[in-house]
Coordinates of C-alpha atoms in Angstrom, one line a residue:
M30 CA -3.1 -25.3 55.7
P31 CA -2.4 -21.7 56.7
A32 CA -2.6 -19.0 54.0
F33 CA 1.1 -18.2 53.5
T34 CA 2.2 -15.0 51.8
D35 CA 4.8 -14.4 49.1
S36 CA 7.1 -13.0 51.8
D37 CA 6.6 -16.1 53.9
H38 CA 7.7 -18.3 51.0
A39 CA 10.8 -16.1 50.4
F40 CA 11.9 -16.3 54.0
M41 CA 11.4 -20.1 54.1
Q42 CA 13.4 -20.4 50.9
K43 CA 16.2 -18.5 52.7
A44 CA 16.0 -20.9 55.6
L45 CA 16.2 -23.9 53.2
K46 CA 19.3 -22.3 51.4
L47 CA 21.0 -21.9 54.8
A48 CA 20.2 -25.5 55.8
H49 CA 21.9 -26.8 52.6
K50 CA 25.2 -25.2 53.6
A51 CA 25.8 -28.1 56.0
A52 CA 24.9 -30.8 53.5
G53 CA 26.8 -34.0 54.3
L54 CA 28.1 -32.6 57.6
T55 CA 25.3 -32.9 60.2
S56 CA 24.7 -36.7 60.4
P57 CA 23.3 -38.2 62.5
N58 CA 21.3 -35.0 62.9
P59 CA 19.1 -33.4 60.2
L60 CA 19.7 -30.4 58.1
V61 CA 18.0 -27.3 59.5
G62 CA 17.9 -23.6 58.6
C63 CA 16.3 -20.7 60.4
V64 CA 15.7 -17.0 59.8
I65 CA 14.2 -14.4 62.2
V66 CA 12.2 -11.5 60.6
S67 CA 11.2 -8.2 62.2
E68 CA 9.2 -5.6 60.3
G69 CA 9.8 -7.4 57.1
K70 CA 13.6 -7.6 57.4
I71 CA 15.8 -10.5 58.4
V72 CA 17.5 -9.7 61.8
G73 CA 18.9 -13.2 62.5
S74 CA 19.8 -16.3 60.6
G75 CA 21.6 -19.6 61.1
F76 CA 21.9 -23.3 60.3
H77 CA 22.9 -26.4 62.2
P78 CA 26.5 -27.0 61.2
R79 CA 27.1 -30.5 62.7
A80 CA 26.1 -32.8 65.5
G81 CA 26.9 -31.5 69.0
E82 CA 26.8 -27.9 68.0
P83 CA 23.9 -25.5 68.5
H84 CA 20.8 -25.9 66.4
A85 CA 19.8 -23.4 63.7
E86 CA 17.3 -21.5 65.9
I87 CA 20.0 -20.8 68.5
F88 CA 22.4 -19.3 65.9
A89 CA 19.6 -17.1 64.5
L90 CA 18.4 -16.0 68.0
R91 CA 22.0 -15.1 69.0
E92 CA 22.3 -12.9 65.9
A93 CA 19.0 -11.3 66.4
G94 CA 19.5 -10.5 70.0
D95 CA 16.8 -8.1 71.4
R96 CA 15.4 -7.7 67.9
A97 CA 13.9 -11.2 68.2
R98 CA 11.2 -9.8 70.6
G99 CA 7.9 -9.7 68.7
A100 CA 9.5 -11.1 65.5
D101 CA 8.6 -14.0 63.3
L102 CA 10.8 -17.2 63.2
Y103 CA 11.0 -19.4 60.1
V104 CA 12.5 -22.8 60.5
T105 CA 12.6 -25.8 58.1
L106 CA 12.0 -28.4 60.8
E107 CA 9.9 -28.4 64.0
P108 CA 12.0 -27.0 66.9
C109 CA 13.1 -29.6 69.4
N110 CA 11.5 -29.8 72.8
H111 CA 13.8 -32.2 74.5
Q112 CA 17.2 -32.2 76.1
G113 CA 19.8 -33.9 73.9
R114 CA 23.4 -32.8 73.4
T115 CA 22.1 -29.3 73.4
P116 CA 19.1 -27.7 75.3
P117 CA 15.6 -27.6 73.8
C118 CA 15.2 -24.9 71.2
T119 CA 11.5 -24.3 72.2
A120 CA 12.6 -22.8 75.6
A121 CA 15.0 -20.4 73.8
I122 CA 12.4 -19.3 71.4
I123 CA 9.9 -18.5 74.2
E124 CA 12.5 -16.7 76.3
A125 CA 13.5 -14.5 73.3
G126 CA 9.9 -13.3 72.9
I127 CA 9.2 -14.6 69.4
R128 CA 5.6 -14.0 68.5
R129 CA 5.1 -16.3 65.5
V130 CA 6.9 -19.5 64.4
V131 CA 6.5 -20.8 60.9
I132 CA 7.6 -24.4 60.5
G133 CA 8.4 -26.2 57.2
T134 CA 7.7 -29.7 58.4
K135 CA 7.0 -31.5 61.6
D136 CA 9.7 -33.7 63.3
P137 CA 9.0 -37.2 61.9
N138 CA 10.4 -38.9 65.0
P139 CA 7.4 -40.7 66.3
E140 CA 8.5 -40.1 69.9
V141 CA 8.6 -36.3 69.6
A142 CA 6.6 -35.4 66.5
G143 CA 4.4 -32.4 67.2
S144 CA 5.5 -31.8 70.8
G145 CA 7.7 -28.8 69.9
A146 CA 4.9 -27.1 68.1
A147 CA 2.4 -27.9 70.8
F148 CA 4.7 -26.5 73.5
L149 CA 5.1 -23.3 71.6
Q150 CA 1.4 -22.9 71.1
A151 CA 0.7 -23.6 74.8
S152 CA 3.1 -20.7 75.6
G153 CA 1.0 -18.3 73.5
I154 CA 3.1 -18.3 70.4
K155 CA 1.3 -18.4 67.0
V156 CA 2.5 -21.6 65.2
E157 CA 1.9 -22.3 61.5
I158 CA 3.1 -25.6 59.9
G159 CA 3.5 -26.8 56.3
L160 CA 5.3 -23.9 54.4
L161 CA 7.3 -25.5 51.5
E162 CA 6.7 -28.8 53.3
E163 CA 7.7 -31.1 50.5
K164 CA 11.1 -29.4 50.0
C165 CA 11.8 -29.3 53.7
R166 CA 10.9 -33.0 54.1
K167 CA 12.9 -34.2 51.0
M168 CA 16.0 -32.3 52.1
N169 CA 16.2 -34.7 55.1
E170 CA 15.1 -37.9 53.3
F171 CA 18.1 -39.8 54.8
W172 CA 17.3 -38.7 58.3
N173 CA 13.6 -39.2 58.0
K174 CA 14.1 -42.9 57.1
F175 CA 16.6 -43.4 59.8
I176 CA 14.6 -41.8 62.6
T177 CA 11.4 -43.6 61.8
T178 CA 12.7 -47.1 61.0
K179 CA 16.1 -47.3 62.8
R180 CA 17.6 -48.3 59.5
P181 CA 19.9 -46.2 57.1
F182 CA 18.6 -44.8 53.9
V183 CA 20.2 -46.8 51.0
T184 CA 21.0 -45.4 47.6
L185 CA 22.0 -47.8 44.8
K186 CA 24.2 -46.1 42.2
A187 CA 25.2 -47.8 39.0
A188 CA 26.7 -46.7 35.7
A189 CA 26.0 -48.6 32.5
S190 CA 25.9 -48.4 28.7
L191 CA 22.7 -47.7 26.9
D192 CA 22.1 -51.5 26.7
G193 CA 22.5 -51.9 30.4
R194 CA 26.1 -53.2 30.6
I195 CA 28.4 -52.2 33.5
A196 CA 31.4 -54.0 32.0
T197 CA 32.5 -55.7 28.8
Y198 CA 32.8 -59.5 28.4
S199 CA 36.5 -59.1 29.4
G200 CA 35.6 -57.2 32.6
H201 CA 36.7 -53.7 31.4
S202 CA 34.6 -50.9 32.8
Q203 CA 36.6 -47.7 33.1
W204 CA 35.2 -45.3 32.2
I205 CA 31.7 -45.8 31.1
T206 CA 30.4 -42.4 32.0
N207 CA 31.8 -38.9 31.4
E208 CA 33.6 -36.6 33.8
K209 CA 30.5 -34.6 34.7
S210 CA 28.7 -37.8 35.7
R211 CA 31.7 -38.9 37.8
H212 CA 31.8 -35.5 39.5
Y213 CA 28.1 -35.9 40.5
V214 CA 29.1 -39.4 42.0
H215 CA 31.7 -37.7 44.2
Q216 CA 29.0 -35.3 45.4
L217 CA 26.8 -38.4 46.2
R218 CA 29.7 -39.9 48.1
A219 CA 30.2 -36.7 50.1
S220 CA 26.5 -36.5 51.0
H221 CA 26.3 -40.1 52.3
D222 CA 27.6 -41.5 55.6
A223 CA 29.0 -44.6 54.1
I224 CA 29.8 -46.3 50.7
L225 CA 29.2 -50.1 50.5
I226 CA 31.1 -52.2 48.0
G227 CA 31.2 -56.0 47.3
I228 CA 34.4 -58.0 47.1
G229 CA 34.1 -58.6 43.4
T230 CA 34.2 -54.9 42.5
L231 CA 36.9 -54.3 45.1
L232 CA 39.2 -57.0 43.6
K233 CA 38.6 -55.7 40.0
D234 CA 38.9 -52.0 40.5
N235 CA 41.0 -51.5 43.7
P236 CA 39.1 -48.2 44.4
R237 CA 39.8 -45.6 47.1
L238 CA 36.1 -44.8 47.5
T239 CA 36.8 -41.3 48.8
A240 CA 34.9 -38.1 47.9
R241 CA 37.1 -36.0 45.6
L242 CA 35.7 -32.6 44.7
P243 CA 37.8 -29.9 43.2
G244 CA 38.5 -27.0 45.5
E245 CA 36.6 -28.6 48.4
T246 CA 37.6 -30.7 51.4
P247 CA 34.4 -32.8 51.9
R248 CA 33.8 -35.2 54.7
N249 CA 34.9 -38.7 53.5
P250 CA 32.3 -41.4 54.1
Y251 CA 32.9 -44.7 55.8
R252 CA 33.9 -47.4 53.4
I253 CA 32.2 -50.8 54.0
I254 CA 33.6 -53.9 52.4
V255 CA 31.2 -56.9 52.1
D256 CA 33.6 -59.9 52.0
S257 CA 32.3 -63.2 53.4
M258 CA 35.5 -65.2 52.5
L259 CA 38.1 -62.6 53.6
R260 CA 39.6 -62.2 50.1
T261 CA 40.4 -58.5 50.5
P262 CA 44.1 -57.8 49.9
L263 CA 45.8 -56.1 52.8
D264 CA 47.6 -53.5 50.7
F265 CA 44.6 -52.2 48.7
K266 CA 43.9 -48.5 48.3
I267 CA 40.6 -48.6 50.2
F268 CA 42.5 -48.7 53.5
G269 CA 44.5 -45.5 52.8
P270 CA 45.8 -43.3 55.6
D271 CA 42.4 -43.3 57.4
G272 CA 41.6 -46.9 57.1
N273 CA 41.4 -47.8 60.8
A274 CA 39.0 -44.8 61.3
K275 CA 36.8 -45.1 58.2
V276 CA 36.8 -48.7 56.9
L277 CA 34.3 -51.4 58.1
L278 CA 34.7 -55.0 57.1
A279 CA 31.5 -57.1 56.9
T280 CA 32.2 -60.8 56.9
K281 CA 31.1 -64.1 58.4
Q282 CA 32.7 -65.9 61.4
H283 CA 36.3 -66.9 60.9
E284 CA 39.1 -68.1 63.0
P285 CA 40.7 -65.4 65.1
E286 CA 44.1 -65.7 63.4
K287 CA 42.5 -65.1 60.0
L288 CA 40.8 -62.0 61.2
A289 CA 43.9 -60.6 63.1
P290 CA 45.6 -58.8 60.2
Y291 CA 42.4 -57.0 59.3
R292 CA 41.9 -55.7 62.8
E293 CA 45.0 -53.6 62.4
L294 CA 43.6 -52.0 59.2
V295 CA 39.9 -51.3 59.8
R296 CA 37.8 -49.5 62.3
D297 CA 35.7 -52.5 63.0
I298 CA 34.9 -56.0 61.8
L299 CA 31.2 -56.8 61.6
I300 CA 30.4 -60.5 61.9
L301 CA 27.2 -61.3 60.1
P302 CA 25.1 -64.4 59.4
S303 CA 25.0 -65.7 55.9
N304 CA 22.5 -67.7 53.8
N305 CA 23.0 -71.1 52.2
L306 CA 24.8 -69.5 49.2
G307 CA 27.4 -67.9 51.5
Q308 CA 25.9 -64.4 51.0
L309 CA 25.9 -62.1 54.0
D310 CA 22.6 -60.9 55.4
L311 CA 22.4 -57.3 54.2
K312 CA 19.3 -56.6 56.2
E313 CA 21.2 -57.4 59.4
L314 CA 24.1 -55.3 58.1
M315 CA 21.8 -52.3 57.8
R316 CA 20.6 -52.9 61.4
V317 CA 24.2 -53.0 62.7
L318 CA 25.2 -49.9 60.7
A319 CA 22.2 -48.0 62.1
Q320 CA 23.3 -48.9 65.7
R321 CA 26.6 -47.2 64.8
G322 CA 24.8 -44.0 63.8
I323 CA 25.2 -44.5 60.1
V324 CA 22.2 -42.7 58.6
S325 CA 22.8 -43.2 54.8
V326 CA 24.6 -45.8 52.6
L327 CA 25.6 -45.5 49.0
I328 CA 26.0 -48.8 47.3
E329 CA 28.7 -48.7 44.6
G330 CA 29.1 -52.3 44.0
G331 CA 28.8 -54.6 41.0
S332 CA 26.1 -56.8 39.6
E333 CA 26.2 -59.4 42.5
I334 CA 26.0 -56.9 45.5
N335 CA 23.4 -54.9 43.6
G336 CA 21.3 -58.0 43.1
S337 CA 21.6 -59.0 46.7
A338 CA 20.6 -55.5 47.8
L339 CA 17.5 -55.7 45.6
D340 CA 16.6 -59.2 46.7
N341 CA 16.8 -58.2 50.3
R342 CA 14.7 -55.0 49.6
I343 CA 17.1 -52.7 51.4
I344 CA 17.2 -50.1 48.6
D345 CA 15.3 -46.8 49.0
K346 CA 16.6 -44.9 46.0
V347 CA 18.3 -45.7 42.7
C348 CA 20.7 -43.4 40.8
F349 CA 21.5 -45.0 37.4
F350 CA 23.7 -43.4 34.9
Y351 CA 23.5 -44.3 31.2
A352 CA 26.2 -43.5 28.7
P353 CA 25.4 -43.3 24.9
I354 CA 27.4 -46.4 24.0
L355 CA 26.5 -50.0 23.2
V356 CA 28.6 -52.8 24.7
G357 CA 26.8 -56.0 23.8
G358 CA 28.4 -59.4 24.4
R359 CA 26.9 -62.6 25.9
G360 CA 29.4 -62.5 28.8
S361 CA 29.2 -58.8 29.6
L362 CA 27.8 -57.8 32.9
G363 CA 24.3 -56.3 33.6
M364 CA 23.6 -53.9 36.3
I365 CA 21.8 -56.2 38.7
S366 CA 21.9 -60.0 39.1
G367 CA 20.7 -61.9 42.1
K368 CA 17.5 -63.9 42.3
G369 CA 15.4 -61.2 40.7
A370 CA 11.7 -61.2 39.9
N371 CA 10.0 -64.3 38.6
T372 CA 7.4 -62.3 36.6
I373 CA 7.2 -58.7 35.4
D374 CA 4.4 -57.9 37.8
M375 CA 6.7 -58.9 40.7
A376 CA 9.5 -56.4 39.6
A377 CA 10.4 -53.7 42.0
K378 CA 8.5 -50.5 41.1
I379 CA 10.3 -47.1 40.9
T380 CA 8.3 -44.0 41.7
D381 CA 9.0 -40.2 41.6
V382 CA 11.4 -40.6 38.7
T383 CA 13.5 -37.7 37.7
I384 CA 15.9 -37.5 34.7
R385 CA 18.8 -35.2 34.3
R386 CA 21.6 -34.9 31.7
F387 CA 25.4 -34.6 32.2
D388 CA 26.3 -33.7 28.6
N389 CA 25.4 -36.8 26.7
D390 CA 25.0 -39.0 29.8
I391 CA 21.6 -39.6 31.3
C392 CA 21.0 -40.0 35.0
V393 CA 17.7 -41.6 36.2
E394 CA 16.8 -41.3 39.9
G395 CA 13.8 -42.7 41.6
Y396 CA 12.5 -44.3 44.8
L397 CA 11.6 -47.9 45.7
K398 CA 8.8 -48.8 48.1
Q399 CA 10.2 -50.6 51.1
T400 CA 8.6 -54.0 51.7
G401 CA 10.6 -55.4 54.5

């Protein structure tokens, strides 16, 4: 690991801050920020705003102009070395006369990892890798999973009472958590490509599943309905004005006339295999979603869909909210059903746990190790 200075850290922090400006907007591309420094001063900066537009390095080089010659470039992710929608950034860096490139983390794509750095080094540019590496890598945890496995990153979100109930015995559930917790959920929605919901929760709550943030106009995610029996009412709020652009319906094979009215309302109908219990294959659904360029999925379902997601081991991260109330009741719903673990040692393990508070609500986040 190179010996980075305090100034190096400060400039990479600036690049990270720039990258976060496009949070939720760049998919299926990663978040990237870049600054160019000459004689201790930033002369150019930029971030990647969305897929199809120039990368962070190009914006920074344009701003720097001739001042880039002999300067240092700090970038959160290894510069690309291949022709995609835009030309390779490595060529632009070399042409600009950059003398040193400091990279937060290598590109995790197994097809290209390291090639950008190697190309720059072969051209006589000093390259140093690993500055604030963990922060740079975690910023793109969705994309890292997608690019290495060809599957979306899946977050399971649930809100429960302190005794783990997501609804009373009568089915009442709104609202368990407070307004600050719900605001954070809308931030989660805005940061994910898609929200997945099961038919049970859809019928009970009739949600819109849009990202609603005060004073902001966030990108609304795709809404995915998992409904094997086609029980979704045609007049529900989830379809909204953008239904045929943003709603995907996952179901099993049905007669064409039964599917016909839904084809007018949704972007696409995904026909999936099901098991002997009639449950759709969620692993196959993840594969299909990845083919459509969906990098991240937020599950906001009920006990049944949560259990199916856990049983199928598609969950990467959990985000559980607990409110300081006790619901009780033999018939009240828990957070996760499904088959579950037979013994405690077989339970899914959560790592890298973080805890935050939203007034009196507690939010627990952590990661599951993928096994399939």
